[in-house]
Tab-separated table of C-alpha atoms and ligand atoms in Angstrom:
chain	number	residue	atom	x	y	z
A	1	ARG	CA	26.358	0.810	8.372
A	2	GLY	CA	25.934	-2.144	5.629
A	3	ARG	CA	27.328	-2.197	2.156
A	4	VAL	CA	28.114	0.765	0.441
A	5	MET	CA	28.131	0.371	-3.492
A	6	LEU	CA	30.512	2.985	-5.010
A	7	GLN	CA	30.816	3.321	-9.064
A	8	VAL	CA	34.273	4.584	-9.743
A	9	ARG	CA	35.376	6.254	-12.857
A	10	VAL	CA	38.635	7.265	-13.968
A	11	ALA	CA	39.911	10.061	-16.543
A	12	GLN	CA	43.531	10.717	-17.360
A	13	LEU	CA	43.601	14.506	-17.730
A	14	ASN	CA	46.987	15.337	-18.636
A	15	ALA	CA	50.574	13.696	-17.646
A	16	ASP	CA	50.092	14.765	-13.883
A	17	HIS	CA	46.343	14.642	-13.176
A	18	VAL	CA	43.805	11.980	-12.881
A	19	LEU	CA	40.398	12.571	-12.264
A	20	VAL	CA	38.439	10.161	-10.078
A	21	LEU	CA	34.783	10.284	-9.453
A	22	ALA	CA	32.904	8.042	-7.163
A	23	GLU	CA	29.193	7.988	-7.385
A	24	ASP	CA	27.143	6.481	-4.492
A	25	LYS	CA	24.906	3.885	-6.099
A	26	THR	CA	23.813	2.186	-2.784
A	27	GLU	CA	20.046	3.746	-3.190
A	28	ALA	CA	19.910	3.207	-6.793
A	29	LYS	CA	20.854	-0.773	-6.013
A	30	ARG	CA	18.569	-0.864	-3.312
A	31	VAL	CA	15.541	0.350	-5.505
A	32	GLU	CA	16.604	-2.009	-7.871
A	33	THR	CA	16.236	-4.980	-5.664
A	34	ILE	CA	12.905	-3.529	-4.590
A	35	ARG	CA	11.683	-3.891	-8.204
A	36	ARG	CA	12.789	-7.310	-8.684
A	37	ASP	CA	11.429	-8.822	-5.397
A	38	PHE	CA	8.194	-6.817	-6.439
A	39	THR	CA	8.083	-8.743	-9.772
A	40	VAL	CA	9.092	-12.132	-8.053
A	41	ASN	CA	6.490	-11.750	-5.224
A	42	VAL	CA	3.490	-10.488	-7.965
A	43	SER	CA	4.218	-13.752	-10.002
A	44	HIS	CA	3.960	-15.588	-6.689
A	45	GLU	CA	0.704	-14.027	-5.626
A	46	LEU	CA	-0.837	-14.281	-8.887
A	47	LYS	CA	-0.115	-18.074	-9.432
A	48	THR	CA	-2.386	-18.839	-6.405
A	49	PRO	CA	-5.548	-17.896	-7.626
A	50	VAL	CA	-5.045	-18.950	-11.281
A	51	GLY	CA	-3.907	-22.283	-10.160
A	52	ALA	CA	-7.066	-22.426	-7.897
A	53	ILE	CA	-9.463	-21.443	-10.687
A	54	GLY	CA	-7.895	-24.110	-13.007
A	55	LEU	CA	-8.312	-26.835	-10.311
A	56	LEU	CA	-11.803	-25.717	-9.884
A	57	ALA	CA	-12.730	-25.644	-13.393
A	58	GLU	CA	-11.273	-29.409	-14.171
A	59	THR	CA	-13.294	-30.647	-10.849
A	60	LEU	CA	-16.501	-28.854	-12.218
A	61	GLN	CA	-16.170	-30.579	-15.267
A	62	ASP	CA	-15.746	-33.901	-13.450
A	63	ALA	CA	-19.106	-32.999	-11.350
A	64	ALA	CA	-20.850	-31.919	-14.355
A	65	ASP	CA	-23.952	-33.994	-13.563
A	66	ASP	CA	-24.466	-33.097	-9.735
A	67	PRO	CA	-25.808	-29.841	-9.560
A	68	GLU	CA	-25.211	-29.291	-5.733
A	69	ALA	CA	-21.335	-29.766	-6.613
A	70	VAL	CA	-21.596	-27.598	-9.484
A	71	ARG	CA	-23.084	-24.603	-7.317
A	72	HIS	CA	-20.342	-25.129	-5.098
A	73	PHE	CA	-17.254	-25.374	-7.099
A	74	ALA	CA	-18.600	-22.389	-9.448
A	75	GLY	CA	-19.290	-20.291	-6.352
A	76	ARG	CA	-15.925	-20.987	-5.134
A	77	MET	CA	-14.384	-19.920	-8.861
A	78	SER	CA	-16.314	-16.845	-8.881
A	79	GLN	CA	-14.625	-15.972	-5.138
A	80	GLU	CA	-11.288	-16.777	-6.332
A	81	SER	CA	-11.718	-14.927	-9.722
A	82	LYS	CA	-13.028	-11.638	-7.396
A	83	ARG	CA	-9.771	-12.121	-5.599
A	84	LEU	CA	-7.329	-12.398	-8.590
A	85	ALA	CA	-9.457	-9.258	-9.704
A	86	GLN	CA	-8.546	-7.262	-6.698
A	87	LEU	CA	-5.058	-8.125	-6.645
A	88	VAL	CA	-4.670	-7.202	-10.191
A	89	GLN	CA	-6.331	-3.852	-9.436
A	90	GLU	CA	-4.268	-3.314	-6.399
A	91	ILE	CA	-1.001	-4.308	-8.341
A	92	ILE	CA	-1.681	-1.767	-11.099
A	93	GLU	CA	-2.780	0.902	-8.104
A	94	LEU	CA	0.896	0.255	-6.546
A	95	SER	CA	2.996	0.517	-9.502
A	96	ARG	CA	1.400	3.401	-10.910
A	97	LEU	CA	1.762	5.137	-7.196
A	98	GLN	CA	5.365	3.937	-7.561
A	99	LEU	CA	5.792	4.875	-11.218
A	100	GLU	CA	4.409	8.554	-11.097
A	101	GLY	CA	5.157	9.390	-7.568
A	102	SER	CA	3.582	12.853	-6.868
A	103	THR	CA	2.640	13.682	-10.536
A	104	HIS	CA	-1.226	13.347	-9.565
A	105	PRO	CA	-3.257	16.672	-10.056
A	106	ALA	CA	-3.976	18.149	-6.587
A	107	SER	CA	-6.514	20.311	-5.733
A	108	VAL	CA	-8.829	21.119	-2.553
A	109	VAL	CA	-10.489	17.915	-1.255
A	110	GLN	CA	-13.128	18.133	1.086
A	111	VAL	CA	-12.556	15.489	4.023
A	112	ARG	CA	-16.247	14.639	4.280
A	113	GLY	CA	-16.691	13.244	0.604
A	114	VAL	CA	-13.610	11.188	1.123
A	115	ILE	CA	-14.732	9.377	4.173
A	116	GLU	CA	-18.232	9.120	2.883
A	117	GLU	CA	-17.038	7.136	-0.217
A	118	ALA	CA	-14.327	5.642	1.554
A	119	THR	CA	-16.573	3.741	3.948
A	120	ASP	CA	-19.450	2.967	1.520
A	121	ARG	CA	-18.013	-0.793	1.145
A	122	ALA	CA	-17.439	-1.400	4.713
A	123	ARG	CA	-20.695	-0.222	5.634
A	124	VAL	CA	-22.282	-3.397	4.010
A	125	VAL	CA	-19.769	-5.639	5.319
A	126	ALA	CA	-20.253	-4.353	8.927
A	127	GLN	CA	-23.953	-4.490	8.771
A	128	GLY	CA	-23.421	-8.670	8.037
A	129	LYS	CA	-21.214	-8.651	10.923
A	130	ASP	CA	-23.284	-6.425	13.469
A	131	ILE	CA	-20.459	-4.057	13.789
A	132	THR	CA	-21.509	-0.378	14.724
A	133	LEU	CA	-19.701	1.861	12.004
A	134	THR	CA	-19.417	5.553	13.350
A	135	VAL	CA	-17.840	8.603	11.805
A	136	GLY	CA	-17.217	11.966	13.702
A	137	GLY	CA	-14.796	14.836	13.941
A	138	ASP	CA	-14.123	17.860	11.605
A	139	LEU	CA	-15.281	16.644	8.739
A	140	ASP	CA	-15.741	20.049	6.975
A	141	THR	CA	-12.245	20.330	7.059
A	142	HIS	CA	-10.101	20.377	3.662
A	143	VAL	CA	-6.746	18.695	2.714
A	144	TYR	CA	-4.831	19.401	-0.441
A	145	GLY	CA	-4.714	16.311	-2.830
A	146	ASP	CA	-5.953	13.691	-4.831
A	147	HIS	CA	-9.452	12.652	-3.717
A	148	ASN	CA	-9.390	9.143	-5.336
A	149	LEU	CA	-5.999	8.412	-3.838
A	150	LEU	CA	-7.313	9.381	-0.460
A	151	VAL	CA	-10.292	7.566	-0.937
A	152	THR	CA	-8.287	4.693	-1.778
A	153	ALA	CA	-6.244	5.093	1.370
A	154	VAL	CA	-8.938	5.290	4.048
A	155	ARG	CA	-11.140	3.058	2.369
A	156	ASN	CA	-7.938	0.108	2.850
A	157	LEU	CA	-7.891	1.247	6.658
A	158	VAL	CA	-11.732	1.064	7.180
A	159	ASP	CA	-12.254	-2.462	5.246
A	160	ASN	CA	-9.218	-3.841	7.587
A	161	ALA	CA	-10.915	-2.489	10.450
A	162	VAL	CA	-14.137	-4.100	9.612
A	163	ALA	CA	-12.354	-7.709	8.184
A	164	TYR	CA	-10.143	-7.806	11.316
A	165	SER	CA	-12.864	-7.513	13.861
A	166	PRO	CA	-15.154	-10.151	15.528
A	167	GLU	CA	-18.959	-9.693	15.448
A	168	LYS	CA	-20.771	-6.661	17.700
A	169	THR	CA	-17.704	-4.561	17.915
A	170	ASN	CA	-17.381	-0.623	17.327
A	171	VAL	CA	-15.559	0.548	14.236
A	172	GLY	CA	-14.781	4.617	14.366
A	173	VAL	CA	-13.350	6.950	11.762
A	174	GLY	CA	-12.558	10.202	13.535
A	175	VAL	CA	-11.126	13.607	11.800
A	176	THR	CA	-8.975	16.053	13.743
A	177	GLN	CA	-7.394	18.853	12.415
A	178	LYS	CA	-4.370	19.725	14.273
A	179	GLY	CA	-2.567	22.758	13.096
A	180	ASP	CA	-1.515	22.407	9.504
A	181	LEU	CA	-2.303	18.296	9.499
A	182	VAL	CA	-5.410	16.835	8.992
A	183	GLU	CA	-5.538	13.127	11.065
A	184	ILE	CA	-7.941	10.635	9.817
A	185	THR	CA	-7.808	7.666	12.505
A	186	VAL	CA	-9.559	4.625	12.126
A	187	VAL	CA	-10.155	2.666	15.263
A	188	ASP	CA	-11.252	-0.844	15.812
A	189	GLN	CA	-11.764	-3.447	18.557
A	190	GLY	CA	-10.476	-6.185	16.653
A	191	ILE	CA	-7.900	-8.815	16.790
A	192	GLY	CA	-4.730	-6.506	16.857
A	193	ILE	CA	-1.320	-6.657	15.895
A	194	SER	CA	1.646	-7.925	17.961
A	195	PRO	CA	4.505	-5.288	18.205
A	196	GLU	CA	6.986	-7.755	16.199
A	197	HIS	CA	4.364	-7.619	13.169
A	198	GLN	CA	3.314	-3.845	13.427
A	199	SER	CA	6.666	-2.715	12.048
A	200	ARG	CA	6.301	-4.921	9.098
A	201	ILE	CA	2.558	-4.622	8.081
A	202	PHE	CA	3.373	-1.642	5.777
A	203	GLU	CA	5.718	-3.856	3.360
A	204	ARG	CA	4.138	-5.057	0.158
A	205	PHE	CA	2.613	-8.516	0.366
A	206	TYR	CA	2.964	-8.898	4.110
A	207	ARG	CA	0.085	-10.575	5.984
A	208	VAL	CA	0.437	-11.521	9.708
A	209	ASP	CA	-1.640	-14.937	8.936
A	210	PRO	CA	-1.888	-15.656	5.153
A	211	ALA	CA	-4.857	-18.104	5.477
A	212	ARG	CA	-7.037	-15.462	7.811
A	213	SER	CA	-6.200	-12.705	5.566
A	214	ARG	CA	-6.908	-14.703	2.331
A	215	ALA	CA	-10.332	-15.585	3.914
A	216	THR	CA	-11.247	-12.155	4.170
A	217	GLY	CA	-10.155	-11.276	0.643
A	218	GLY	CA	-6.877	-9.520	1.503
A	219	THR	CA	-4.341	-9.405	-0.803
A	220	GLY	CA	-1.286	-7.933	1.448
A	221	LEU	CA	-1.072	-4.791	-0.439
A	222	GLY	CA	-3.756	-2.423	1.103
A	223	LEU	CA	-1.163	-0.876	3.737
A	224	SER	CA	1.726	-0.930	1.232
A	225	ILE	CA	-0.897	1.416	-0.929
A	226	VAL	CA	-1.995	3.630	2.032
A	227	LYS	CA	1.855	4.380	2.995
A	228	HIS	CA	2.285	5.450	-0.786
A	229	VAL	CA	-0.677	7.409	-0.698
A	230	ALA	CA	0.387	9.241	2.561
A	231	ALA	CA	4.090	9.976	1.552
A	232	ASP	CA	2.766	11.383	-2.010
A	233	HIS	CA	0.697	13.841	-0.193
A	234	GLY	CA	3.837	14.732	2.059
A	235	GLY	CA	1.730	12.961	5.054
A	236	ASP	CA	2.259	9.814	6.820
A	237	VAL	CA	0.583	6.833	8.457
A	238	THR	CA	1.403	5.062	11.909
A	239	VAL	CA	-0.319	2.258	14.231
A	240	TRP	CA	-1.092	1.624	17.205
A	241	SER	CA	-2.054	-1.630	18.642
A	242	ARG	CA	-2.530	-4.349	21.203
A	243	GLU	CA	-3.079	-8.070	20.434
A	244	GLY	CA	-6.507	-9.025	21.429
A	245	GLN	CA	-7.696	-5.356	22.160
A	246	GLY	CA	-7.931	-3.660	18.888
A	247	SER	CA	-6.117	-1.036	16.451
A	248	THR	CA	-5.437	2.419	15.790
A	249	PHE	CA	-4.459	3.539	12.202
A	250	THR	CA	-3.560	7.436	11.885
A	251	LEU	CA	-3.674	8.925	8.501
A	252	ARG	CA	-2.254	12.315	8.392
A	253	ILE	CA	-2.205	14.998	5.439
A	254	PRO	CA	-1.030	18.384	5.090
A	255	ALA	CA	-4.082	20.610	5.658
A	256	GLU	CA	-2.555	23.302	3.192
A	257	VAL	CA	-0.545	23.495	0.174
A	258	LYS	CA	2.874	22.427	0.459
A	259	GLN	CA	5.899	23.513	-1.858
A	260	SER	CA	6.886	20.213	-3.320
A	261	PRO	CA	10.569	19.017	-2.242
A	262	GLU	CA	13.276	19.605	-4.764
A	263	THR	CA	13.869	16.861	-6.861
A	264	SER	CA	16.729	14.773	-6.164
A	265	ILE	CA	19.935	14.354	-8.060
A	266	SER	CA	19.340	12.041	-11.263
A	267	GLU	CA	20.913	8.664	-11.289
A	268	ASP	CA	21.323	9.072	-14.783
A	269	ASP	CA	24.786	7.652	-15.800
A	270	ASP	CA	25.300	10.798	-18.263
A	271	TYR	CA	24.925	13.367	-15.142
A	272	TYR	CA	28.742	14.114	-14.832
A	273	ASP	CA	28.594	14.771	-18.980
A	274	ASP	CA	27.576	18.152	-17.796
A	275	ILE	CA	30.688	18.914	-15.767
A	276	ASP	CA	33.286	20.666	-17.798
A	277	ILE	CA	36.357	18.891	-16.936
A	278	PRO	CA	39.525	21.512	-17.066
B	301	ADP	P1	-4.414	-7.694	3.516
B	301	ADP	O1	-5.013	-6.940	2.294
B	301	ADP	O2	-3.905	-8.907	4.013
B	301	ADP	O3	-5.463	-6.996	4.770
B	301	ADP	P2	-2.696	-5.055	4.486
B	301	ADP	O4	-1.600	-4.620	3.652
B	301	ADP	O5	-4.183	-4.319	4.275
B	301	ADP	O6	-3.182	-6.492	3.788
B	301	ADP	O7	-2.636	-5.824	5.813
B	301	ADP	C1	-1.477	-6.427	6.059
B	301	ADP	C2	-1.446	-7.398	7.379
B	301	ADP	O8	-1.828	-6.420	8.465
B	301	ADP	C3	-2.962	-7.692	7.220
B	301	ADP	O9	-2.796	-9.189	6.717
B	301	ADP	C4	-3.268	-8.057	8.872
B	301	ADP	O10	-2.679	-9.588	9.094
B	301	ADP	C5	-2.726	-6.896	9.379
B	301	ADP	N1	-4.039	-5.622	9.657
B	301	ADP	C6	-3.928	-4.912	9.025
B	301	ADP	N2	-4.974	-4.105	9.387
B	301	ADP	C7	-5.427	-4.647	10.685
B	301	ADP	C8	-6.428	-4.307	11.551
B	301	ADP	N3	-7.081	-3.450	11.479
B	301	ADP	N4	-6.455	-5.290	12.480
B	301	ADP	C9	-5.504	-6.297	12.704
B	301	ADP	N5	-4.963	-6.722	11.885
B	301	ADP	C10	-4.608	-5.810	10.651
């Protein structure tokens, strides 16, 4: 199954014995590649709005004596700078999630509060598009986790549902407790996602239609953040969708305290220093 990377170290113990240590570095290499790709992607994604703002500023200088043009270009500059601010915020959020993992303080979180906060921004956009946004289900249930991270995750799903839906449709947020899991579903009647894209939308910076996504203010990081938050809580996020009919995103979060899994073996090169060689 693909290439395996081994780091081999050899030590002569005595005249008759040689100790060979082989360490599987495949995962470490994979993580390193992901980090490098992330840096390249971030630089690329930042260049677009920064470049646009620069160009718009130059155009603005040339059009200084035309008030209509000034208004137009200043408006576009403001839009691009908002996009840039959102991008930077999401990059920081994602990096923090990746670096800190599950070290965030966990407490009992009421789902109603999370949903209320997570839908506030989408309500305004929904109103403008005549989209009916409904919330229902076991709202008084509780999960164990981080309130702010959960708000971020649900907010990304609800914002997307409204952004990728046409006018006069419905978006529903439902909460169901199933055993020791709480399911938060976000259902829309929007443009949907084809099967080949469904498997990739949780990747960083992946967008089905970059032009459309940019127009809706998307950065391509939202679902990647949702995936990290879900994993961080010992849960997951899945999608069901049909093109032209709509999408349903399901976020599952454990309803009760879970023991954190044993930390994995350190990838530190000094790991074997602790082993007594006879
Ligand atoms: P973006 O910031 O571009 O919305 P996301 O990571 O949130 O990035 O989503 C990745 C891509 O998945 C989007 O660009 C969009 O193409 C698709 N997508 C996400 N949510 C929906 C949805 N509810 N309906 C249709 N497409 C969606």
